[in-house]
Coordinates of C-alpha atoms and ligand atoms in Angstrom, one line a residue:
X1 CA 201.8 64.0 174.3
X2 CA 203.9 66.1 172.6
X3 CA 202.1 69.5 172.5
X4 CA 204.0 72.1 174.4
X5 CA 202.6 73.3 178.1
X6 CA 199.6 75.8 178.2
X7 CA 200.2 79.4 179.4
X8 CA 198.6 80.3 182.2
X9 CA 195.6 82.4 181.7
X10 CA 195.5 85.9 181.7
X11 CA 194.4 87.4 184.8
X12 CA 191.0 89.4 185.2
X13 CA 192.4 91.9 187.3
X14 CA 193.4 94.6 188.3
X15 CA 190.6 96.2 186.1
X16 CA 190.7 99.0 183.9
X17 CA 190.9 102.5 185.6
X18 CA 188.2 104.1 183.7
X19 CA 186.2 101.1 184.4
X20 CA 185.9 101.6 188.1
X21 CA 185.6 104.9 188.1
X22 CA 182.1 104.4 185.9
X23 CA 181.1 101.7 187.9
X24 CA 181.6 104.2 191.2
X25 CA 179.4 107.1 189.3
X26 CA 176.3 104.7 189.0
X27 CA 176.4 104.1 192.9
X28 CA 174.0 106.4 195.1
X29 CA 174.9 107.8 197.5
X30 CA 172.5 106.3 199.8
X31 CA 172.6 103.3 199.3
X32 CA 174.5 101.1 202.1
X33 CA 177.9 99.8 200.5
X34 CA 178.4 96.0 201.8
X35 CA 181.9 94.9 201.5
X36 CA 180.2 91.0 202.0
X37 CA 177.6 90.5 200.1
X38 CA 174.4 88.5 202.0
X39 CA 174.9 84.5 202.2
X40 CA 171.8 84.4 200.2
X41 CA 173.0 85.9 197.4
X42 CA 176.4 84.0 197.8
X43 CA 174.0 80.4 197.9
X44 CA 172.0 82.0 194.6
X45 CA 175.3 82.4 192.9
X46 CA 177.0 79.1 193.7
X47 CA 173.8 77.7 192.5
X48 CA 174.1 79.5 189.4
X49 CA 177.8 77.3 188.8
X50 CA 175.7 74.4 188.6
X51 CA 173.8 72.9 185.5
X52 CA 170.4 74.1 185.6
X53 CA 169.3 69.9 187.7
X54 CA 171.6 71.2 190.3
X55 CA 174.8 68.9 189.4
X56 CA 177.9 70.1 189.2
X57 CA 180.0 70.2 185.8
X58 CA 182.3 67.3 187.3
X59 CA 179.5 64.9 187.4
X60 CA 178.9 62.3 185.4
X61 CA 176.1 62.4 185.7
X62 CA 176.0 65.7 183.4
X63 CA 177.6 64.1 180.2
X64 CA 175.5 61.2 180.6
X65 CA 172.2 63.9 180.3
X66 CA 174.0 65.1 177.0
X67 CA 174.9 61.5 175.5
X68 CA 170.8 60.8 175.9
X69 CA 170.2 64.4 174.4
X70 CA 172.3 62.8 171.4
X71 CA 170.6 60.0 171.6
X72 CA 167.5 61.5 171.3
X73 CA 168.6 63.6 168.3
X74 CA 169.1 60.2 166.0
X75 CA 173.0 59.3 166.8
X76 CA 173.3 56.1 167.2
X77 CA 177.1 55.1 167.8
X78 CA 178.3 53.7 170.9
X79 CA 181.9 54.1 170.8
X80 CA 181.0 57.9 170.2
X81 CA 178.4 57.9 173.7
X82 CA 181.5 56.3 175.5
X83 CA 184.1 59.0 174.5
X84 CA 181.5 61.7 174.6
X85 CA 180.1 60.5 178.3
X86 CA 183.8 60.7 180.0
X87 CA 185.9 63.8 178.1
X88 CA 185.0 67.3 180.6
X89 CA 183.7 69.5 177.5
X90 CA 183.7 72.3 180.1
X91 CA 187.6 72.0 180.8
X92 CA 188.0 73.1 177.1
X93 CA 186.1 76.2 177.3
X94 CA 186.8 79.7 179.1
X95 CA 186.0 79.5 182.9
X96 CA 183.0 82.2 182.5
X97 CA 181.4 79.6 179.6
X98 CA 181.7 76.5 181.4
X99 CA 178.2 76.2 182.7
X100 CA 177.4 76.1 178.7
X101 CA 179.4 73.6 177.9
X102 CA 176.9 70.6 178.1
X103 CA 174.3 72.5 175.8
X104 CA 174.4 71.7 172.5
X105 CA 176.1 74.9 171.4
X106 CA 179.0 76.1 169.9
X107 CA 181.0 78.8 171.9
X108 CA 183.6 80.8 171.3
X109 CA 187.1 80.0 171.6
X110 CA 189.3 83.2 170.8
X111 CA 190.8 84.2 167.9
X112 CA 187.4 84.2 166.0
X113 CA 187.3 80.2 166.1
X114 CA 184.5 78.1 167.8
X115 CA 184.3 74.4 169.5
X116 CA 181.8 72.8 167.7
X117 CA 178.4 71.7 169.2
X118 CA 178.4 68.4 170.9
X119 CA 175.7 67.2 168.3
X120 CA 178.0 68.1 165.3
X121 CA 181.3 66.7 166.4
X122 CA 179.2 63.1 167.6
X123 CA 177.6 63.3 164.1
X124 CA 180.9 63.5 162.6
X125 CA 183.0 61.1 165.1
X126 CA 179.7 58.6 163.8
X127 CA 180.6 59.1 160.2
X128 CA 184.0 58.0 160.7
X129 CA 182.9 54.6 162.9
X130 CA 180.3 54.1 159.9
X131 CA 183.2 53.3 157.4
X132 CA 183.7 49.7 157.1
X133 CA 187.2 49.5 158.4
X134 CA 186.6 51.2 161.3
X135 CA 183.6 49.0 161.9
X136 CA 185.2 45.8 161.3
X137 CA 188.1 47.2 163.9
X138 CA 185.9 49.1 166.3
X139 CA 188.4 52.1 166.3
X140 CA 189.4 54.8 164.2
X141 CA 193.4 53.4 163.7
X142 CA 195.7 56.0 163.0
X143 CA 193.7 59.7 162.2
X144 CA 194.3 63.2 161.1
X145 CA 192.4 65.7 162.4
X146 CA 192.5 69.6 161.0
X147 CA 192.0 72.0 163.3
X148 CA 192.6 71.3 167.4
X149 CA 190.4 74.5 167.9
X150 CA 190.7 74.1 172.1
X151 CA 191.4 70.2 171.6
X152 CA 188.0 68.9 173.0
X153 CA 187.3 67.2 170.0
X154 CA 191.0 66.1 169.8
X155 CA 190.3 64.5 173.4
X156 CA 186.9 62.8 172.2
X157 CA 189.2 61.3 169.1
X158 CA 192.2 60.1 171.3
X159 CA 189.7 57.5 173.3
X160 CA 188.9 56.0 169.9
X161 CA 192.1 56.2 167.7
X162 CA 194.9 54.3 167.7
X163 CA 197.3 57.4 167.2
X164 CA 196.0 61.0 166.5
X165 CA 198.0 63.7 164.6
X166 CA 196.2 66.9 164.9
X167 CA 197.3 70.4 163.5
X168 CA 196.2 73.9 164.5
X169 CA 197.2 77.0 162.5
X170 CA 196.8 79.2 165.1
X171 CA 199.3 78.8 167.4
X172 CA 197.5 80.5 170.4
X173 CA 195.0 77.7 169.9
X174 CA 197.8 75.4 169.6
X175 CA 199.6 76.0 172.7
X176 CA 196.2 76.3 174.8
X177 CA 194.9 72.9 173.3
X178 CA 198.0 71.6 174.7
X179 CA 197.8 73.0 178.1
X180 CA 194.3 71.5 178.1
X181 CA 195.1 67.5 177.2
X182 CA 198.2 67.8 179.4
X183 CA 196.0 68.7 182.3
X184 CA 193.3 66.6 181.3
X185 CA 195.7 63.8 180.7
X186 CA 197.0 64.5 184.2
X187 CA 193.4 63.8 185.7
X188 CA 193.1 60.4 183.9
X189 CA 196.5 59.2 184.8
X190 CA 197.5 59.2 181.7
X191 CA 200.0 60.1 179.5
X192 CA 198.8 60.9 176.0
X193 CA 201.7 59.5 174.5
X194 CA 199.7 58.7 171.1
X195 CA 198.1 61.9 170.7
X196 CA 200.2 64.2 168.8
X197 CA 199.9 68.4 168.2
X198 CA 201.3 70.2 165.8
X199 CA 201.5 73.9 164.9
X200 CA 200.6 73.7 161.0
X201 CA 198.9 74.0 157.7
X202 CA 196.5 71.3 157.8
X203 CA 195.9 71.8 154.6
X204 CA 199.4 70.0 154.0
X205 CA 198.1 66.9 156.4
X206 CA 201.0 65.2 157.9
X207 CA 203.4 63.2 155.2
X208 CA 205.5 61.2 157.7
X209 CA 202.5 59.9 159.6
X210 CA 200.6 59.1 156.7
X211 CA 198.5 57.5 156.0
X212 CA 195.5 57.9 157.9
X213 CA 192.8 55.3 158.4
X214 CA 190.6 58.2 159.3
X215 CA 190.9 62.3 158.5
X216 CA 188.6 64.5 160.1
X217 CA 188.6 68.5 159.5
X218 CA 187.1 71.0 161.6
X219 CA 187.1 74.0 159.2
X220 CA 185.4 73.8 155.8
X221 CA 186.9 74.5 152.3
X222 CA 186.2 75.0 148.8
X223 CA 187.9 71.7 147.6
X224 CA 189.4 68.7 149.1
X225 CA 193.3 69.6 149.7
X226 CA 194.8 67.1 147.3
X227 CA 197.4 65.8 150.5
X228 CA 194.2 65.0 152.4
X229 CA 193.7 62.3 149.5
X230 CA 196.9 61.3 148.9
X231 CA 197.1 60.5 152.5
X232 CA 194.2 58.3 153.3
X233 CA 195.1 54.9 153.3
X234 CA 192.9 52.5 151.3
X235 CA 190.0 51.4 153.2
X236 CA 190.1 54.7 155.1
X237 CA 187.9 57.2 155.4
X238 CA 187.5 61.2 155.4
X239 CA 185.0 63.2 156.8
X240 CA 184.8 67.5 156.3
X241 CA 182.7 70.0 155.6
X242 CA 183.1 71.3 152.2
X243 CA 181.5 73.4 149.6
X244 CA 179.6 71.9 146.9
X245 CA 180.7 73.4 143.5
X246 CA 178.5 76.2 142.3
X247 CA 176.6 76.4 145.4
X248 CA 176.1 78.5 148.8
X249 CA 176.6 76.6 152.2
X250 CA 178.9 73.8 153.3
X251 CA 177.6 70.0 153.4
X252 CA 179.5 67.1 155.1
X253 CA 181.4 65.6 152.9
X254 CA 182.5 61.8 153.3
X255 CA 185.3 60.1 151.1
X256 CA 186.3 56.5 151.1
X257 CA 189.2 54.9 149.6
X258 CA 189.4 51.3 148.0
X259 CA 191.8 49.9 146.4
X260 CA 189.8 50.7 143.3
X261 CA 189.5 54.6 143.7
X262 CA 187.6 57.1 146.1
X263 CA 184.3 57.2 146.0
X264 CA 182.7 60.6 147.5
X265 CA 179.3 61.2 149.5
X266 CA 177.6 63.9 150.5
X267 CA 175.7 64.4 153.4
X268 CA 173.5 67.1 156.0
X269 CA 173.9 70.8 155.5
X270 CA 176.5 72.1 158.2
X271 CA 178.3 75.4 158.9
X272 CA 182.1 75.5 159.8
X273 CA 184.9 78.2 160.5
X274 CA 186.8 78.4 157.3
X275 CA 189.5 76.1 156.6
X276 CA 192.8 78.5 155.9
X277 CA 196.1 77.9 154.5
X278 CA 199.2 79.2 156.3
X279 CA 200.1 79.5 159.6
X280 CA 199.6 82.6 162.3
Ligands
SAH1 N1 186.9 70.7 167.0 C1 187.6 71.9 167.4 C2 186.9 73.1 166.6 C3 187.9 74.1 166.3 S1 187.3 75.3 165.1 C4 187.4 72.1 168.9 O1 187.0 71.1 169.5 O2 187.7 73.1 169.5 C5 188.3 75.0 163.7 C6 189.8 75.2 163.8 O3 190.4 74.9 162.6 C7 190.2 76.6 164.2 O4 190.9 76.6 165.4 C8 191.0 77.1 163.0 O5 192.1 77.9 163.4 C9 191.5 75.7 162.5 N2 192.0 75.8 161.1 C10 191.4 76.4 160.0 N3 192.2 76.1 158.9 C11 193.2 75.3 159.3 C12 194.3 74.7 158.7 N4 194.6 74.9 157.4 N5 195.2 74.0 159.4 C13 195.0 73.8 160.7 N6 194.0 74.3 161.4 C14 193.1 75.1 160.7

């Protein structure tokens, strides 16, 4: 993979000063200071690390719970439960949000940006599969995506592309996303070599590596960026959330290309970070 190495994260500690000095105000004085705490509370914490059946975030078992949740919700792609039931979703998020990372929720990722819910990025990742190349194939060939955010999605793609050219704008987000497949990549045994990252405007796609069987944006706009188009390869297939003309809120957008022109559909309401030109 080419994505430089993620930074260590920033220590917790020491804590602020004025922070400990308000934390010793609220103590009375007679209470009894414990330096351990009791094993009970130790065991009622640990517990706490684990999802709410009492697995632990390493399990299968876990991802397997949320591939039935999306299931159950009306997805109906297998290539998408496979990817979905192996990548750790909670190795992409902070530490202190991991036991949240099998909900269907968004979370926070820094820098104002948010990993999508499971449910919308399996909804999406099914879009793709449901163009009839990629059905005919059974993978996505060569994709774009727009915006690594923390890279689980980038992950998810990398089991069911051929090659994967993802950009981030945010180069924070770039270099963490990194740090994140390299280590993930490390667990697997594998080396990533077809998943590429790149610090970028999207917005611009990727000329060399064009085209794309399959483009996939995780930010929404106000119109289709033109390279986006001119870099789909006919019989490919885009999915974004977009803006419909004149109106409020973003839909999924889906655009094939034949050999005859694009043809453009429009599908559920969603609601995305917005997609940004320029780099930070
Ligand atoms: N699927 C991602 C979601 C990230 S949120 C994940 O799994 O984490 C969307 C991301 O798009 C943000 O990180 C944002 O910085 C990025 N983004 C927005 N506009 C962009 C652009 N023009 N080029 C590249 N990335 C962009």
């Amino acid at each position: 993979m080419s994505a430089e190495a993620g930074k260590p994260r920033a220590a917790r500690f020491p804590l602020l000063l004025e922070r400990v000095g308000r934390a010793g105000v609220s103590v009375k004085s007679r209470e009894t200071l414990r330096p351990q705490r009791p094993l009970h509370e130790a065991a009622r914490d640990a517990g706490r690390q684990r999802t709410p059946q009492g697995l632990g975030l390493d399990s299968q078992r876990v991802r397997q719970r949320m591939v039935q949740r999306l299931r159950a919700e009306g997805i109906r792609c297998e290539p998408v439960f496979s990817a979905m039931g192996v990548v750790p979703r909670h190795l992409f998020v902070d530490t202190a949000l991991a036991i949240q990372a099998y909900e269907d929720t968004s979370l926070p990722i820094g820098h104002g940006q948010t990993i999508s819910k499971p449910s919308v990025v399996a909804r999406m990742v099914e879009l793709l599969f449901d163009g009839a190349q990629a059905r005919a194939r059974g993978h996505l060939g060569r994709l774009l995506e727009v915006g690594t955010g923390c890279g689980y999605q980038t992950a998810v793609l990398a089991r069911l592309a051929q090659r994967v050219v993802s950009i981030e704008r945010l180069r924070p987000l770039f270099e963490r996303a990194g740090g994140h497949l390299a280590s993930w990549g490390r667990d697997i045994g594998e080396g990533l070599d077809h998943v590429r990252l790149l610090h970028g405007d999207g917005m611009l796609g990727h000329a060399p590596s064009a085209p794309f069987d399959s483009i996939i944006a995780a930010a929404g706009g106000g119109e289709l960026p033109q390279p986006w188009l001119d870099q789909l390869a006919v019989g490919g297939r885009l999915v974004a959330p977009m803006h419909r003309p004149g109106q409020r809120g973003q839909v999924l957008v889906v655009v094939d290309r034949h050999a005859s022109g694009i043809v453009r559909s429009e599908y559920e309401a969603v609601h995305f970070v917005p997609l940004k030109s320029g780099i930070v």
